[in-house]
Short mmCIF file of C-alpha atoms and ligand atoms in Angstrom, two decimals:
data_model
loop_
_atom_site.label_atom_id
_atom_site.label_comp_id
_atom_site.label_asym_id
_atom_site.label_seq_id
_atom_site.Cartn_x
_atom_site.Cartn_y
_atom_site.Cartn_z
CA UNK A 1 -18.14 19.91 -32.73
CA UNK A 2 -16.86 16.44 -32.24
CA UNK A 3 -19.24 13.49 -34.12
CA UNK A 4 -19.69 9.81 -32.29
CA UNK A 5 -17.45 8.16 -35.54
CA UNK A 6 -14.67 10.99 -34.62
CA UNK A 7 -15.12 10.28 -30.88
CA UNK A 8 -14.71 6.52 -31.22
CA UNK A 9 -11.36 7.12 -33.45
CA UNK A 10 -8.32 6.80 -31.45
CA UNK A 11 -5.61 8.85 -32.55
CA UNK A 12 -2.87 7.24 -34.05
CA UNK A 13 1.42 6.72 -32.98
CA UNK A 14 1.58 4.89 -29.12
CA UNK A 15 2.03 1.38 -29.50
CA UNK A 16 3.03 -0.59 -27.00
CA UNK A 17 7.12 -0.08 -27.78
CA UNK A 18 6.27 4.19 -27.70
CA UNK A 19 5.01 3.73 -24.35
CA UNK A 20 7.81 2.13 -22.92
CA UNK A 21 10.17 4.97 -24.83
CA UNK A 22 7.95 7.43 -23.68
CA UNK A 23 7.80 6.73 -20.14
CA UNK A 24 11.16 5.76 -20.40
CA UNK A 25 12.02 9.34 -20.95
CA UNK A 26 9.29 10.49 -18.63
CA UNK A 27 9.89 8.42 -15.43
CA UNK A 28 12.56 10.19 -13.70
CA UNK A 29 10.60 13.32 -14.08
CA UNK A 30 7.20 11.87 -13.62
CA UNK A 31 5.87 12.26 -9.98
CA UNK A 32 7.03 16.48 -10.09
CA UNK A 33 5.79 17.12 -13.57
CA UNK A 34 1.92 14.74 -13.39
CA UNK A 35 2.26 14.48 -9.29
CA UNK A 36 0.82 17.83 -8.23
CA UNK A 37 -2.79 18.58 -9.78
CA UNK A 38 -3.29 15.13 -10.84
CA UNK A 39 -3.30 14.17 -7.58
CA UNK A 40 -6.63 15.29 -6.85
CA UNK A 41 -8.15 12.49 -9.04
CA UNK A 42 -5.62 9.77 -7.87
CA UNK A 43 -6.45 10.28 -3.97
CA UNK A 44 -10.70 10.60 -5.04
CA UNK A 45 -10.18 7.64 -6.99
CA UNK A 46 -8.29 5.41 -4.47
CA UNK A 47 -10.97 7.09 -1.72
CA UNK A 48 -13.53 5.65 -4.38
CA UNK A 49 -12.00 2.06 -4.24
CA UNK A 50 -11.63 2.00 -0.60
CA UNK A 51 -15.45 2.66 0.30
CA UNK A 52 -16.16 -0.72 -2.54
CA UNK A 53 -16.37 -4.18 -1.57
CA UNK A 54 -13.78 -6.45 -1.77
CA UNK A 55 -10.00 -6.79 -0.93
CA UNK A 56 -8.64 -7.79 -4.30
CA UNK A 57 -7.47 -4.50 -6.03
CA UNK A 58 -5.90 -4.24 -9.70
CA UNK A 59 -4.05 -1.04 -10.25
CA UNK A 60 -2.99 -1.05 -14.03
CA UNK A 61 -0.80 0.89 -15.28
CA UNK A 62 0.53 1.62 -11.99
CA UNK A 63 3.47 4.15 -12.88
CA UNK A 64 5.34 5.38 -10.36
CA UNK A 65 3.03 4.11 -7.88
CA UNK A 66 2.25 7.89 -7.09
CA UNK A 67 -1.27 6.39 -5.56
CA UNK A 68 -0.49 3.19 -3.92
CA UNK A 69 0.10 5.17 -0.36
CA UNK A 70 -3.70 5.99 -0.70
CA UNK A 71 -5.24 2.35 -0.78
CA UNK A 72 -6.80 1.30 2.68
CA UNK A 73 -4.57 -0.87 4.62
CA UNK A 74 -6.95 -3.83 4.39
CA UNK A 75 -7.00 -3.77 0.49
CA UNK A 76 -4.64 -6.34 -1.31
CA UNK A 77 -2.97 -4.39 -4.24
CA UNK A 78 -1.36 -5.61 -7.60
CA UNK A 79 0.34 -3.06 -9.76
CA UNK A 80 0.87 -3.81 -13.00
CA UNK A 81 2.51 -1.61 -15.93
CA UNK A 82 4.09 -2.32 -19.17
CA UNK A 83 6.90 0.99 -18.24
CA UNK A 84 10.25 -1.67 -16.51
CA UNK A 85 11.68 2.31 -15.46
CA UNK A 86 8.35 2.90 -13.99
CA UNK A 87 7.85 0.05 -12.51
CA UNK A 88 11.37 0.25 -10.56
CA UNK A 89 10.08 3.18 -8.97
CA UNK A 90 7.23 1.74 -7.74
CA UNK A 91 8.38 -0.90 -6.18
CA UNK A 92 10.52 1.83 -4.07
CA UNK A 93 8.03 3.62 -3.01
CA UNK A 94 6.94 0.07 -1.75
CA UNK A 95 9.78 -0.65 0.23
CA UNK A 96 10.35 3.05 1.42
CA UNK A 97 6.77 3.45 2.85
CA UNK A 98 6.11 0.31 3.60
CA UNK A 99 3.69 -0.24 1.95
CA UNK A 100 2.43 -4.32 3.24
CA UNK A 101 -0.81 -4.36 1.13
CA UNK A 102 1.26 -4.33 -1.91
CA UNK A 103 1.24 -7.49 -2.71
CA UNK A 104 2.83 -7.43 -6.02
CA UNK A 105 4.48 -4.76 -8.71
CA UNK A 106 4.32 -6.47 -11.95
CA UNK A 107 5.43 -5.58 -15.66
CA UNK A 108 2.24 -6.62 -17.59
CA UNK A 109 0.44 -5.66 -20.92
CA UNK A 110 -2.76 -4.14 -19.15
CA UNK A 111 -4.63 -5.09 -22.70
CA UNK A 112 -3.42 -8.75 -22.66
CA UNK A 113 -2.75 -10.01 -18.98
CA UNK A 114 -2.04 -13.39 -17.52
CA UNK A 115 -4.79 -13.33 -14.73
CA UNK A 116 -7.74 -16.10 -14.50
CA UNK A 117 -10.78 -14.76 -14.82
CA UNK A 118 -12.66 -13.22 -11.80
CA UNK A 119 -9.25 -12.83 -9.98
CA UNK A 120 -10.21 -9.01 -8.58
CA UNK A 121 -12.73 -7.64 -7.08
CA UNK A 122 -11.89 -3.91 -8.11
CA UNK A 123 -9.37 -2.74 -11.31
CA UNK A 124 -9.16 1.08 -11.64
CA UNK A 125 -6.88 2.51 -14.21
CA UNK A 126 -5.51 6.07 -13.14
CA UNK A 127 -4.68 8.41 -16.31
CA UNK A 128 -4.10 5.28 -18.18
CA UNK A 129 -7.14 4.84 -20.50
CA UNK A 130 -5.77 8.29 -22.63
CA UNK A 131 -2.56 6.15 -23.14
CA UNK A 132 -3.02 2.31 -23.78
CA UNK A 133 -2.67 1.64 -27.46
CA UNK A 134 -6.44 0.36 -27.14
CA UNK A 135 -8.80 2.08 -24.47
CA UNK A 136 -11.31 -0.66 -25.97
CA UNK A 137 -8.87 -3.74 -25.47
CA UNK A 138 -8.36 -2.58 -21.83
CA UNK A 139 -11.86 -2.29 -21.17
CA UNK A 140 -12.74 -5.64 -22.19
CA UNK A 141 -9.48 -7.24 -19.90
CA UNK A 142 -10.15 -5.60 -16.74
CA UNK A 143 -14.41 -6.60 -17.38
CA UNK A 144 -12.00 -10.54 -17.77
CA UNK A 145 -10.17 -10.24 -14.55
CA UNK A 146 -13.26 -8.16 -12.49
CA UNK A 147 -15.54 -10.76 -10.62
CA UNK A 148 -18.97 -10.96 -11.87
CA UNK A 149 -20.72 -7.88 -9.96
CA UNK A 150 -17.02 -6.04 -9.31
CA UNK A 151 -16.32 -2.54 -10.02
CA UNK A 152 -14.23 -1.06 -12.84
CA UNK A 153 -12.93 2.45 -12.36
CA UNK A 154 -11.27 5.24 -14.37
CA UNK A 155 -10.11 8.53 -13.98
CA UNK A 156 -8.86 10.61 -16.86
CA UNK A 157 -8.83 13.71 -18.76
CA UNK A 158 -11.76 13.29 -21.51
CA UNK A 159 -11.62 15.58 -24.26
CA UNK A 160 -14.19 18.22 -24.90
CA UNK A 161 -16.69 17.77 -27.29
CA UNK A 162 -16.85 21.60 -28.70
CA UNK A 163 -15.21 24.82 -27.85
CA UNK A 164 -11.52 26.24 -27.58
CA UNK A 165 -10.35 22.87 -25.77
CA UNK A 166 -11.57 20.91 -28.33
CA UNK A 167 -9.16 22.62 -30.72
CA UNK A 168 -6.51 22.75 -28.78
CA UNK A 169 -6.98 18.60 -28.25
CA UNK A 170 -7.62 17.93 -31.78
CA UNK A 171 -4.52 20.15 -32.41
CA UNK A 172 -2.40 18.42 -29.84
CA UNK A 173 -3.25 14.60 -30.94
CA UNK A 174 -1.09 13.91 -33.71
CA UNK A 175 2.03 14.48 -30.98
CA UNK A 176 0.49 11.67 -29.40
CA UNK A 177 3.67 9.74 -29.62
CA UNK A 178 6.21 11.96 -27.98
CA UNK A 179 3.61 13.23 -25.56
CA UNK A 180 3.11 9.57 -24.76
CA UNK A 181 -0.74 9.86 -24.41
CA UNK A 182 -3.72 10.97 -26.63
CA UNK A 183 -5.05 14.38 -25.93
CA UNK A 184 -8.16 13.59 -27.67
CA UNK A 185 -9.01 10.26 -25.65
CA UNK A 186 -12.87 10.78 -24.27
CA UNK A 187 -15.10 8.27 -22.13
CA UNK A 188 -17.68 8.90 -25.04
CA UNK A 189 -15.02 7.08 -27.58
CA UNK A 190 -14.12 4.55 -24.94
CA UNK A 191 -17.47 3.03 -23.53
CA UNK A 192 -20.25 1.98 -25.54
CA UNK A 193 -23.89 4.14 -25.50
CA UNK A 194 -25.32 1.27 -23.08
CA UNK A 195 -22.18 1.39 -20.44
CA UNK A 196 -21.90 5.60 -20.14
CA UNK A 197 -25.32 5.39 -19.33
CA UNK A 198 -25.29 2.97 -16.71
CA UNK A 199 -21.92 4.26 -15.37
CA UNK A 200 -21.65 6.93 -12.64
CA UNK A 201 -19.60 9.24 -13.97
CA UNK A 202 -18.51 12.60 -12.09
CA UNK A 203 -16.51 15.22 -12.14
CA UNK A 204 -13.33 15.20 -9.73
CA UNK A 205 -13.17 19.00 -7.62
CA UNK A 206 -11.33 21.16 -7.51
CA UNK A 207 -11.48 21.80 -11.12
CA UNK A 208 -13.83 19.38 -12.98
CA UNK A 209 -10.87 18.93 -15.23
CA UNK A 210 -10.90 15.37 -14.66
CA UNK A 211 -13.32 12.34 -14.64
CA UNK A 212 -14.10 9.78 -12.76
CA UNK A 213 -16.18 6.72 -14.02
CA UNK A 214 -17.40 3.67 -12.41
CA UNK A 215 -18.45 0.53 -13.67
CA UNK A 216 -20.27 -2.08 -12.69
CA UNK A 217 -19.08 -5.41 -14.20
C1 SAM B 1 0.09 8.80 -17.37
S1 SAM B 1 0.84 7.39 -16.67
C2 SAM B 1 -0.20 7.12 -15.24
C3 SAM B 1 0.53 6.39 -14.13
C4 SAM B 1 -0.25 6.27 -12.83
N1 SAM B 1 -1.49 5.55 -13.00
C5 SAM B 1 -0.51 7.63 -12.21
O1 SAM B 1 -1.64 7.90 -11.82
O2 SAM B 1 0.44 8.40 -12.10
C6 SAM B 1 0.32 6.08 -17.74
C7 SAM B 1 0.93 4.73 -17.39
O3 SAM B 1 0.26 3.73 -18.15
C8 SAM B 1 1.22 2.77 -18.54
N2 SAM B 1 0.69 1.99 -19.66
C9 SAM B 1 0.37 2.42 -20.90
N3 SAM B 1 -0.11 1.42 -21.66
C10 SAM B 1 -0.12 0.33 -20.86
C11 SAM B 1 -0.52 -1.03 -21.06
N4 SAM B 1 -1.01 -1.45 -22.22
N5 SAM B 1 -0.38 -1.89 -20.03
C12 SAM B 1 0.11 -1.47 -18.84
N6 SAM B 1 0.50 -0.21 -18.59
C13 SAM B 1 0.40 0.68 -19.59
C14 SAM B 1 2.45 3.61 -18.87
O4 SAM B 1 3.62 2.84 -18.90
C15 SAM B 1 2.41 4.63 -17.73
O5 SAM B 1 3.12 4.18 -16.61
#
C-alpha cells in the first residue's frame, strides 16, 4: 500500500535534458506507439475544454500535436513543448490540416514559461504531468498563466495505490529515464489534500485507465 510521503515522492532520472533525449528517440514513433488507446483521453479532454469558457487555450507539452485537430474551431490554441523533434511535427500537422486556430507552436519549459500572468483562459496538459521533471512546478505555472476563475485540466495515467499495478509501477519507476516518464506519477502526489477535493476528477471510458482532472483556478 502506497503512504501520502511515498505518493508525494517523485521518482528520480528525467530532467529537463532526458526529456528532450527521450522524446528525441520517441518522436518519430510517437503518434503509432501512444496514438491509439490514448486517444480516448486526448479527444474527452479536448471535448472537456471545448464545452469551458473562454477562447484562450494553453496546450503544454503539446507533442506531436496528436490532439490539436480536436479543439473547437473558435478556440485560440498555443502549443508549447520543451521536445524541438516534437515540436516539428506539430507544427505539420498544423499546416497539413489546416489547422487556423493554431495560433502558435512554441518550444517552452512548461515549468518556467514566458507568459504574463492571466494570459489563458484554459491550460490542459495531456499525459504530461507523469513526465515534467516537477508535476508541482507545472502546477503552480499554468495556476500563473490561468485567469483568475479559469480552468486547469489534466489527463494522465495515476498510479494505483495497492494491488498488482502498484507493483508493477513501483517496479517500473526507476526506468523512468529511458521510458521518458514516471510510472509511479499519481494526482494524489501531484495536488495538495485541499485541490483533489475540490477538483472534479473522473475516470475517462472505455477503460478507466486514465484520469481526467479539472481545476478551478
Ligand atoms: C507523453 S508526451 C504527451 C504529448 C501530448 N500531450 C500527447 O497527448 O500526445 C509528453 C510531452 O511532454 C513534453 N514535456 C515534458 N516536460 C516538459 C516541460 N517541462 N515543458 C514542456 N513540455 C514538456 C515532452 O517533450 C513530450 O512531448
Amino acid at each position: 500500500m502506497i503512504d501520502a510521503a511515498q505518493s508525494r515522492r517523485p521518482s528520480t532520472g528525467l530532467d529537463a535534458d532526458a526529456v528532450r533525449v527521450a522524446y528525441r528517440r520517441w518522436a518519430g514513433v510517437y503518434d503509432v506507439v501512444f496514438g491509439g488507446i490514448s486517444g480516448w483521453g486526448r479527444r474527452r479532454a479536448a471535448a472537456e475544454v471545448n464545452r469551458l469558457p473562454g477562447a484562450r487555450v494553453l496546450e503544454v507539452g503539446v507533442g506531436t500535436g496528436l490532439a490539436l485537430p480536436y479543439y473547437a474551431p473558435e478556440k485560440r490554441i498555443t502549443g508549447i513543448d520543451l521536445s524541438a523533434d516534437m515540436l516539428r511535427l506539430a507544427r505539420t500537422r498544423v499546416q497539413t490540416e489546416g489547422l487556423t486556430n493554431v495560433e502558435a507552436v512554441l518550444e517552452m519549459d512548461a515549468e518556467q514559461t514566458s507568459f504574463a500572468d492571466a494570459s489563458f483562459d484554459i491550460a490542459v496538459a495531456m499525459f504530461v504531468a507523469s513526465v515534467v521533471p516537477n508535476p508541482h512546478r507545472l502546477l503552480a505555472e499554468m495556476r500563473r498563466v490561468v485567469r483568475p476563475g479559469g480552468k486547469i485540466l489534466f489527463v494522465n495515467h495515476s498510479a494505483a495505490e495497492q494491488g498488482p499495478r502498484w507493483w508493477v509501477e513501483r517496479a517500473m519507476a526507476p526506468a523512468s529515464q529511458a521510458l521518458g516518464w514516471h510510472p509511479d506519477f499519481s494526482f494524489k502526489g501531484l495536488l495538495d489534500p485541499k485541490d483533489y477535493a475540490a477538483a472534479q476528477i473522473a475516470p475517462v471510458p472505455p477503460f478507466g485507465f486514465f484520469t481526467l482532472v479539472r481545476l478551478s483556478n
